Amino acid sequence: MKKLAIISEFNPFHNGHRYLLDKCKEITDADLFISFMSGDFVQRGEASILDKFSRAEVAVLNGFDLVIEMPSYISLQSAEYFAFKSIEILNKLDIDYLAFGIENIKSEDFKKYSYELIDKNEEVERLTAKYLKNKNSFTKSRSHAINEILGTDEFITSNNILALEYFRAISIINPNIEIFPITRRGSYNKDSYFTNSTFASSTAIRNNLSDSIKKYMPNVSYKSLVKFLRENNRRNDNIIYDIFRYKLLIENKPMENTLCFEQGMDKLFKKNILHSKNHDEFLSRSTSSRFTKSRIKRLVVNYILDQNLDLNKIDVKFIKVLAFNKNGAKLFSELKGKLSIVIRKSDADNMDNENLLVYQKMIDSSNLYSLITDRQFNTDYTNKTKTYE
């Protein structure tokens, strides 16, 4: 059974996501299509616009066979770790293919540039370190280094940097996984407004919630989004900010070992909290060329959830299933004895302590999301995973 995976957020699922999947079905001989999807918090450090259960259902109804929840400590990290830890887990599923979207360039050019950058990895690291000394963020420093080596800036977009990290991770973990970079159509990941009549970025859809978004999404996705927003409150970031202030100022909980932390961030935050009335003002005061807004938001959630560097050392031996169809269920027997398949709470009973910790952090993350949206608490235990036709 040939398996293709796509690492995803689907925040929300739109026509571009459907195009990516349809293209994969057209150009590969895969029998099973897997989405390895972020949970209720995504890589920007934000709560997703609709919850993981809704997004997983939409993904299966649009053609995926299986949706697996990404552990929360992976989804709340920089591109390098986000990609590497994701590929580590997907490799245990014996995937044959990984597909992802790219921007600006053709698939062949992306591969050519990626091979060159991997071959010159030491130089990439040296130049990145040089730009970091100038108080640039890691992302900005990495971009400058890549531009200098390739002699062009057409490669640099956030989508392509993440795609490069997938490529790099595969080259280290299992070079036999075949990659399929597929060029986005009609819009870029960073677009905050509509630039095309059919395709729009998730950012543009989130920023322009009105009837006009309907044409940019499969109908089942649009209906799911409308239903979720009608039944649940929009996320309240100030609840996150209040929890963060309490833990930092009153509990005085150390930050040093937290994922995404860098020396000096705790002192900066303590100073800025005292002069900020709300979450947005705190972010505005704290963001700089070195500390990006996304990184700060990731750190804040990691700090609240007590997600620390030791989590990166854990050998994850389970998958948490959010949705699947009968074809997706075929994988479960293949993985028996290799990985634990967690569909209901009792499936986690026999995990070792380390994997149980990873699982519990996923539940904690889900419950934090419930707090800021007024969704039912402990939804992971009460929500029954459906099998779709």
mmCIF file of N, CA and C in Angstrom, residues 249-350:
data_model
loop_
_atom_site.group_PDB
_atom_site.id
_atom_site.type_symbol
_atom_site.label_atom_id
_atom_site.label_comp_id
_atom_site.label_asym_id
_atom_site.label_seq_id
_atom_site.Cartn_x
_atom_site.Cartn_y
_atom_site.Cartn_z
ATOM 1 N N LEU A 249 4.432 36.555 36.453
ATOM 2 C CA LEU A 249 4.601 37.560 37.508
ATOM 3 C C LEU A 249 4.300 37.039 38.909
ATOM 4 N N ILE A 250 3.321 36.168 39.039
ATOM 5 C CA ILE A 250 2.907 35.710 40.367
ATOM 6 C C ILE A 250 3.528 34.359 40.715
ATOM 7 N N GLU A 251 3.376 33.377 39.821
ATOM 8 C CA GLU A 251 4.057 32.102 40.059
ATOM 9 C C GLU A 251 5.563 32.248 39.894
ATOM 10 N N ASN A 252 5.954 33.221 39.059
ATOM 11 C CA ASN A 252 7.376 33.437 38.756
ATOM 12 C C ASN A 252 8.018 32.151 38.236
ATOM 13 N N LYS A 253 7.285 31.469 37.384
ATOM 14 C CA LYS A 253 7.748 30.201 36.824
ATOM 15 C C LYS A 253 8.912 30.444 35.860
ATOM 16 N N PRO A 254 10.042 29.742 36.044
ATOM 17 C CA PRO A 254 11.205 29.942 35.159
ATOM 18 C C PRO A 254 10.853 29.651 33.701
ATOM 19 N N MET A 255 11.483 30.388 32.798
ATOM 20 C CA MET A 255 11.188 30.270 31.371
ATOM 21 C C MET A 255 12.329 29.627 30.589
ATOM 22 N N GLU A 256 13.494 29.493 31.184
ATOM 23 C CA GLU A 256 14.708 29.149 30.453
ATOM 24 C C GLU A 256 14.618 27.870 29.619
ATOM 25 N N ASN A 257 13.896 26.863 30.110
ATOM 26 C CA ASN A 257 13.874 25.572 29.426
ATOM 27 C C ASN A 257 12.694 25.439 28.463
ATOM 28 N N THR A 258 11.921 26.506 28.319
ATOM 29 C CA THR A 258 10.715 26.464 27.490
ATOM 30 C C THR A 258 11.073 26.468 26.004
ATOM 31 N N LEU A 259 10.335 25.689 25.218
ATOM 32 C CA LEU A 259 10.532 25.692 23.768
ATOM 33 C C LEU A 259 10.366 27.102 23.209
ATOM 34 N N CYS A 260 11.273 27.496 22.320
ATOM 35 C CA CYS A 260 11.296 28.803 21.645
ATOM 36 C C CYS A 260 11.929 29.915 22.490
ATOM 37 N N PHE A 261 12.399 29.598 23.682
ATOM 38 C CA PHE A 261 13.001 30.623 24.542
ATOM 39 C C PHE A 261 14.413 30.980 24.072
ATOM 40 N N GLU A 262 14.752 32.255 24.244
ATOM 41 C CA GLU A 262 16.118 32.733 24.030
ATOM 42 C C GLU A 262 16.471 33.676 25.175
ATOM 43 N N GLN A 263 17.725 33.637 25.557
ATOM 44 C CA GLN A 263 18.205 34.440 26.686
ATOM 45 C C GLN A 263 17.714 35.887 26.590
ATOM 46 N N GLY A 264 17.154 36.358 27.675
ATOM 47 C CA GLY A 264 16.725 37.751 27.755
ATOM 48 C C GLY A 264 15.237 37.964 27.510
ATOM 49 N N MET A 265 14.561 36.961 26.945
ATOM 50 C CA MET A 265 13.146 37.138 26.624
ATOM 51 C C MET A 265 12.297 37.290 27.887
ATOM 52 N N ASP A 266 12.653 36.561 28.959
ATOM 53 C CA ASP A 266 11.869 36.639 30.192
ATOM 54 C C ASP A 266 11.942 38.031 30.817
ATOM 55 N N LYS A 267 13.130 38.618 30.844
ATOM 56 C CA LYS A 267 13.277 39.972 31.405
ATOM 57 C C LYS A 267 12.522 41.002 30.569
ATOM 58 N N LEU A 268 12.604 40.847 29.254
ATOM 59 C CA LEU A 268 11.882 41.747 28.350
ATOM 60 C C LEU A 268 10.378 41.653 28.584
ATOM 61 N N PHE A 269 9.876 40.436 28.699
ATOM 62 C CA PHE A 269 8.446 40.230 28.875
ATOM 63 C C PHE A 269 7.957 40.809 30.202
ATOM 64 N N LYS A 270 8.712 40.587 31.280
ATOM 65 C CA LYS A 270 8.306 41.108 32.591
ATOM 66 C C LYS A 270 8.214 42.632 32.560
ATOM 67 N N LYS A 271 9.147 43.259 31.869
ATOM 68 C CA LYS A 271 9.128 44.715 31.761
ATOM 69 C C LYS A 271 7.933 45.187 30.939
ATOM 70 N N ASN A 272 7.682 44.518 29.813
ATOM 71 C CA ASN A 272 6.618 44.958 28.912
ATOM 72 C C ASN A 272 5.221 44.667 29.446
ATOM 73 N N ILE A 273 5.079 43.596 30.204
ATOM 74 C CA ILE A 273 3.777 43.260 30.782
ATOM 75 C C ILE A 273 3.284 44.378 31.693
ATOM 76 N N LEU A 274 4.202 44.967 32.427
ATOM 77 C CA LEU A 274 3.832 46.017 33.383
ATOM 78 C C LEU A 274 3.325 47.283 32.691
ATOM 79 N N HIS A 275 3.593 47.408 31.397
ATOM 80 C CA HIS A 275 3.182 48.606 30.664
ATOM 81 C C HIS A 275 2.188 48.294 29.547
ATOM 82 N N SER A 276 1.631 47.068 29.560
ATOM 83 C CA SER A 276 0.712 46.672 28.484
ATOM 84 C C SER A 276 -0.656 46.337 29.060
ATOM 85 N N LYS A 277 -1.687 46.912 28.456
ATOM 86 C CA LYS A 277 -3.046 46.709 28.954
ATOM 87 C C LYS A 277 -3.669 45.416 28.441
ATOM 88 N N ASN A 278 -3.191 44.932 27.302
ATOM 89 C CA ASN A 278 -3.800 43.732 26.726
ATOM 90 C C ASN A 278 -2.776 42.954 25.891
ATOM 91 N N HIS A 279 -3.235 41.865 25.319
ATOM 92 C CA HIS A 279 -2.383 40.954 24.558
ATOM 93 C C HIS A 279 -1.732 41.649 23.364
ATOM 94 N N ASP A 280 -2.507 42.399 22.601
ATOM 95 C CA ASP A 280 -1.982 43.052 21.408
ATOM 96 C C ASP A 280 -0.919 44.095 21.747
ATOM 97 N N GLU A 281 -1.147 44.850 22.806
ATOM 98 C CA GLU A 281 -0.167 45.856 23.211
ATOM 99 C C GLU A 281 1.126 45.191 23.680
ATOM 100 N N PHE A 282 1.006 44.092 24.397
ATOM 101 C CA PHE A 282 2.190 43.344 24.837
ATOM 102 C C PHE A 282 2.992 42.855 23.634
ATOM 103 N N LEU A 283 2.307 42.288 22.638
ATOM 104 C CA LEU A 283 2.998 41.804 21.442
ATOM 105 C C LEU A 283 3.688 42.948 20.703
ATOM 106 N N SER A 284 3.006 44.067 20.604
ATOM 107 C CA SER A 284 3.569 45.224 19.909
ATOM 108 C C SER A 284 4.850 45.703 20.593
ATOM 109 N N ARG A 285 4.830 45.750 21.914
ATOM 110 C CA ARG A 285 6.010 46.211 22.661
ATOM 111 C C ARG A 285 7.164 45.202 22.573
ATOM 112 N N SER A 286 6.837 43.914 22.474
ATOM 113 C CA SER A 286 7.853 42.865 22.589
ATOM 114 C C SER A 286 8.456 42.443 21.259
ATOM 115 N N THR A 287 7.737 42.700 20.159
ATOM 116 C CA THR A 287 8.211 42.273 18.843
ATOM 117 C C THR A 287 9.368 43.146 18.374
ATOM 118 N N SER A 288 10.370 42.498 17.792
ATOM 119 C CA SER A 288 11.543 43.219 17.281
ATOM 120 C C SER A 288 12.097 42.462 16.081
ATOM 121 N N SER A 289 13.176 42.973 15.506
ATOM 122 C CA SER A 289 13.798 42.267 14.383
ATOM 123 C C SER A 289 14.333 40.909 14.818
ATOM 124 N N ARG A 290 14.638 40.758 16.097
ATOM 125 C CA ARG A 290 15.176 39.482 16.603
ATOM 126 C C ARG A 290 14.063 38.556 17.091
ATOM 127 N N PHE A 291 13.087 39.110 17.795
ATOM 128 C CA PHE A 291 12.002 38.302 18.341
ATOM 129 C C PHE A 291 10.723 38.583 17.550
ATOM 130 N N THR A 292 10.400 37.679 16.621
ATOM 131 C CA THR A 292 9.220 37.888 15.780
ATOM 132 C C THR A 292 7.933 37.652 16.571
ATOM 133 N N LYS A 293 6.855 38.194 16.049
ATOM 134 C CA LYS A 293 5.561 38.048 16.719
ATOM 135 C C LYS A 293 5.160 36.577 16.830
ATOM 136 N N SER A 294 5.369 35.813 15.761
ATOM 137 C CA SER A 294 4.996 34.398 15.789
ATOM 138 C C SER A 294 5.798 33.641 16.838
ATOM 139 N N ARG A 295 7.075 33.957 16.928
ATOM 140 C CA ARG A 295 7.918 33.264 17.909
ATOM 141 C C ARG A 295 7.461 33.579 19.332
ATOM 142 N N ILE A 296 7.135 34.826 19.582
ATOM 143 C CA ILE A 296 6.669 35.211 20.924
ATOM 144 C C ILE A 296 5.371 34.492 21.253
ATOM 145 N N LYS A 297 4.457 34.434 20.292
ATOM 146 C CA LYS A 297 3.178 33.768 20.542
ATOM 147 C C LYS A 297 3.370 32.273 20.789
ATOM 148 N N ARG A 298 4.298 31.657 20.053
ATOM 149 C CA ARG A 298 4.591 30.237 20.296
ATOM 150 C C ARG A 298 5.159 30.039 21.696
ATOM 151 N N LEU A 299 6.093 30.913 22.068
ATOM 152 C CA LEU A 299 6.718 30.807 23.382
ATOM 153 C C LEU A 299 5.689 30.960 24.497
ATOM 154 N N VAL A 300 4.781 31.911 24.349
ATOM 155 C CA VAL A 300 3.762 32.158 25.375
ATOM 156 C C VAL A 300 2.922 30.901 25.611
ATOM 157 N N VAL A 301 2.467 30.258 24.520
ATOM 158 C CA VAL A 301 1.630 29.059 24.673
ATOM 159 C C VAL A 301 2.461 27.901 25.221
ATOM 160 N N ASN A 302 3.686 27.743 24.740
ATOM 161 C CA ASN A 302 4.567 26.690 25.274
ATOM 162 C C ASN A 302 4.814 26.880 26.767
ATOM 163 N N TYR A 303 4.983 28.124 27.176
ATOM 164 C CA TYR A 303 5.227 28.451 28.586
ATOM 165 C C TYR A 303 4.010 28.095 29.443
ATOM 166 N N ILE A 304 2.824 28.444 28.966
ATOM 167 C CA ILE A 304 1.595 28.124 29.692
ATOM 168 C C ILE A 304 1.422 26.609 29.815
ATOM 169 N N LEU A 305 1.732 25.884 28.735
ATOM 170 C CA LEU A 305 1.556 24.433 28.716
ATOM 171 C C LEU A 305 2.731 23.670 29.312
ATOM 172 N N ASP A 306 3.763 24.412 29.727
ATOM 173 C CA ASP A 306 4.979 23.793 30.282
ATOM 174 C C ASP A 306 5.587 22.796 29.292
ATOM 175 N N GLN A 307 5.684 23.250 28.046
ATOM 176 C CA GLN A 307 6.303 22.423 27.007
ATOM 177 C C GLN A 307 7.772 22.840 26.887
ATOM 178 N N ASN A 308 8.651 21.930 27.307
ATOM 179 C CA ASN A 308 10.062 22.286 27.383
ATOM 180 C C ASN A 308 10.923 21.482 26.417
ATOM 181 N N LEU A 309 12.204 21.805 26.415
ATOM 182 C CA LEU A 309 13.143 21.229 25.452
ATOM 183 C C LEU A 309 13.246 19.719 25.541
ATOM 184 N N ASP A 310 12.987 19.141 26.712
ATOM 185 C CA ASP A 310 13.098 17.693 26.881
ATOM 186 C C ASP A 310 12.108 16.930 26.002
ATOM 187 N N LEU A 311 11.019 17.573 25.619
ATOM 188 C CA LEU A 311 10.041 16.908 24.760
ATOM 189 C C LEU A 311 10.652 16.522 23.411
ATOM 190 N N ASN A 312 11.605 17.320 22.930
ATOM 191 C CA ASN A 312 12.230 17.014 21.643
ATOM 192 C C ASN A 312 13.052 15.724 21.673
ATOM 193 N N LYS A 313 13.385 15.245 22.860
ATOM 194 C CA LYS A 313 14.197 14.025 22.995
ATOM 195 C C LYS A 313 13.350 12.761 23.022
ATOM 196 N N ILE A 314 12.043 12.921 23.135
ATOM 197 C CA ILE A 314 11.167 11.758 23.283
ATOM 198 C C ILE A 314 10.939 11.059 21.946
ATOM 199 N N ASP A 315 11.018 9.739 21.962
ATOM 200 C CA ASP A 315 10.729 8.921 20.792
ATOM 201 C C ASP A 315 9.224 8.641 20.785
ATOM 202 N N VAL A 316 8.493 9.384 19.966
ATOM 203 C CA VAL A 316 7.028 9.278 19.947
ATOM 204 C C VAL A 316 6.628 7.962 19.284
ATOM 205 N N LYS A 317 5.847 7.169 20.023
ATOM 206 C CA LYS A 317 5.485 5.832 19.560
ATOM 207 C C LYS A 317 3.975 5.645 19.451
ATOM 208 N N PHE A 318 3.264 6.722 19.187
ATOM 209 C CA PHE A 318 1.816 6.626 19.019
ATOM 210 C C PHE A 318 1.349 7.656 18.004
ATOM 211 N N ILE A 319 0.165 7.436 17.465
ATOM 212 C CA ILE A 319 -0.500 8.453 16.661
ATOM 213 C C ILE A 319 -1.901 8.665 17.241
ATOM 214 N N LYS A 320 -2.306 9.913 17.317
ATOM 215 C CA LYS A 320 -3.639 10.260 17.813
ATOM 216 C C LYS A 320 -4.514 10.562 16.602
ATOM 217 N N VAL A 321 -5.506 9.735 16.389
ATOM 218 C CA VAL A 321 -6.337 9.805 15.190
ATOM 219 C C VAL A 321 -7.521 10.735 15.428
ATOM 220 N N LEU A 322 -7.729 11.667 14.492
ATOM 221 C CA LEU A 322 -8.850 12.607 14.586
ATOM 222 C C LEU A 322 -10.012 12.223 13.683
ATOM 223 N N ALA A 323 -9.731 11.636 12.524
ATOM 224 C CA ALA A 323 -10.787 11.234 11.593
ATOM 225 C C ALA A 323 -10.202 10.262 10.578
ATOM 226 N N PHE A 324 -11.043 9.353 10.072
ATOM 227 C CA PHE A 324 -10.566 8.405 9.066
ATOM 228 C C PHE A 324 -11.751 7.803 8.338
ATOM 229 N N ASN A 325 -11.461 7.232 7.167
ATOM 230 C CA ASN A 325 -12.477 6.470 6.442
ATOM 231 C C ASN A 325 -12.057 5.001 6.402
ATOM 232 N N LYS A 326 -12.811 4.184 5.706
ATOM 233 C CA LYS A 326 -12.519 2.747 5.702
ATOM 234 C C LYS A 326 -11.161 2.442 5.082
ATOM 235 N N ASN A 327 -10.787 3.237 4.098
ATOM 236 C CA ASN A 327 -9.472 3.041 3.487
ATOM 237 C C ASN A 327 -8.365 3.388 4.484
ATOM 238 N N GLY A 328 -8.550 4.483 5.228
ATOM 239 C CA GLY A 328 -7.568 4.878 6.233
ATOM 240 C C GLY A 328 -7.402 3.852 7.328
ATOM 241 N N ALA A 329 -8.490 3.157 7.662
ATOM 242 C CA ALA A 329 -8.449 2.155 8.731
ATOM 243 C C ALA A 329 -7.538 0.982 8.386
ATOM 244 N N LYS A 330 -7.251 0.788 7.086
ATOM 245 C CA LYS A 330 -6.356 -0.310 6.681
ATOM 246 C C LYS A 330 -4.964 -0.145 7.274
ATOM 247 N N LEU A 331 -4.574 1.095 7.536
ATOM 248 C CA LEU A 331 -3.234 1.349 8.076
ATOM 249 C C LEU A 331 -3.094 0.832 9.502
ATOM 250 N N PHE A 332 -4.186 0.780 10.247
ATOM 251 C CA PHE A 332 -4.111 0.413 11.660
ATOM 252 C C PHE A 332 -3.553 -0.994 11.859
ATOM 253 N N SER A 333 -4.002 -1.935 11.040
ATOM 254 C CA SER A 333 -3.499 -3.311 11.173
ATOM 255 C C SER A 333 -2.029 -3.396 10.766
ATOM 256 N N GLU A 334 -1.642 -2.574 9.802
ATOM 257 C CA GLU A 334 -0.245 -2.553 9.357
ATOM 258 C C GLU A 334 0.686 -2.033 10.448
ATOM 259 N N LEU A 335 0.167 -1.103 11.274
ATOM 260 C CA LEU A 335 0.991 -0.497 12.323
ATOM 261 C C LEU A 335 0.946 -1.261 13.640
ATOM 262 N N LYS A 336 0.091 -2.269 13.730
ATOM 263 C CA LYS A 336 -0.065 -3.017 14.974
ATOM 264 C C LYS A 336 1.273 -3.592 15.428
ATOM 265 N N GLY A 337 1.622 -3.317 16.671
ATOM 266 C CA GLY A 337 2.904 -3.781 17.211
ATOM 267 C C GLY A 337 4.049 -2.813 16.990
ATOM 268 N N LYS A 338 3.831 -1.801 16.124
ATOM 269 C CA LYS A 338 4.858 -0.799 15.848
ATOM 270 C C LYS A 338 4.552 0.508 16.575
ATOM 271 N N LEU A 339 3.316 0.963 16.448
ATOM 272 C CA LEU A 339 2.874 2.207 17.069
ATOM 273 C C LEU A 339 1.521 1.992 17.737
ATOM 274 N N SER A 340 1.262 2.743 18.813
ATOM 275 C CA SER A 340 -0.060 2.724 19.428
ATOM 276 C C SER A 340 -0.994 3.613 18.610
ATOM 277 N N ILE A 341 -2.211 3.138 18.379
ATOM 278 C CA ILE A 341 -3.223 3.910 17.665
ATOM 279 C C ILE A 341 -4.196 4.445 18.714
ATOM 280 N N VAL A 342 -4.192 5.754 18.929
ATOM 281 C CA VAL A 342 -5.048 6.348 19.958
ATOM 282 C C VAL A 342 -6.265 6.984 19.295
ATOM 283 N N ILE A 343 -7.417 6.345 19.510
ATOM 284 C CA ILE A 343 -8.684 6.859 18.999
ATOM 285 C C ILE A 343 -9.575 7.291 20.159
ATOM 286 N N ARG A 344 -9.511 6.536 21.240
ATOM 287 C CA ARG A 344 -10.267 6.866 22.456
ATOM 288 C C ARG A 344 -9.308 6.915 23.648
ATOM 289 N N LYS A 345 -9.758 7.446 24.758
ATOM 290 C CA LYS A 345 -8.909 7.667 25.934
ATOM 291 C C LYS A 345 -8.228 6.388 26.398
ATOM 292 N N SER A 346 -8.941 5.291 26.425
ATOM 293 C CA SER A 346 -8.382 4.034 26.932
ATOM 294 C C SER A 346 -7.222 3.512 26.101
ATOM 295 N N ASP A 347 -7.117 3.960 24.837
ATOM 296 C CA ASP A 347 -6.024 3.509 23.971
ATOM 297 C C ASP A 347 -4.666 3.986 24.460
ATOM 298 N N ALA A 348 -4.673 5.005 25.340
ATOM 299 C CA ALA A 348 -3.412 5.551 25.851
ATOM 300 C C ALA A 348 -2.972 4.887 27.158
ATOM 301 N N ASP A 349 -3.758 3.929 27.649
ATOM 302 C CA ASP A 349 -3.504 3.361 28.973
ATOM 303 C C ASP A 349 -2.153 2.657 29.092
ATOM 304 N N ASN A 350 -1.688 2.056 28.026
ATOM 305 C CA ASN A 350 -0.456 1.255 28.103
ATOM 306 C C ASN A 350 0.788 1.980 27.606
#
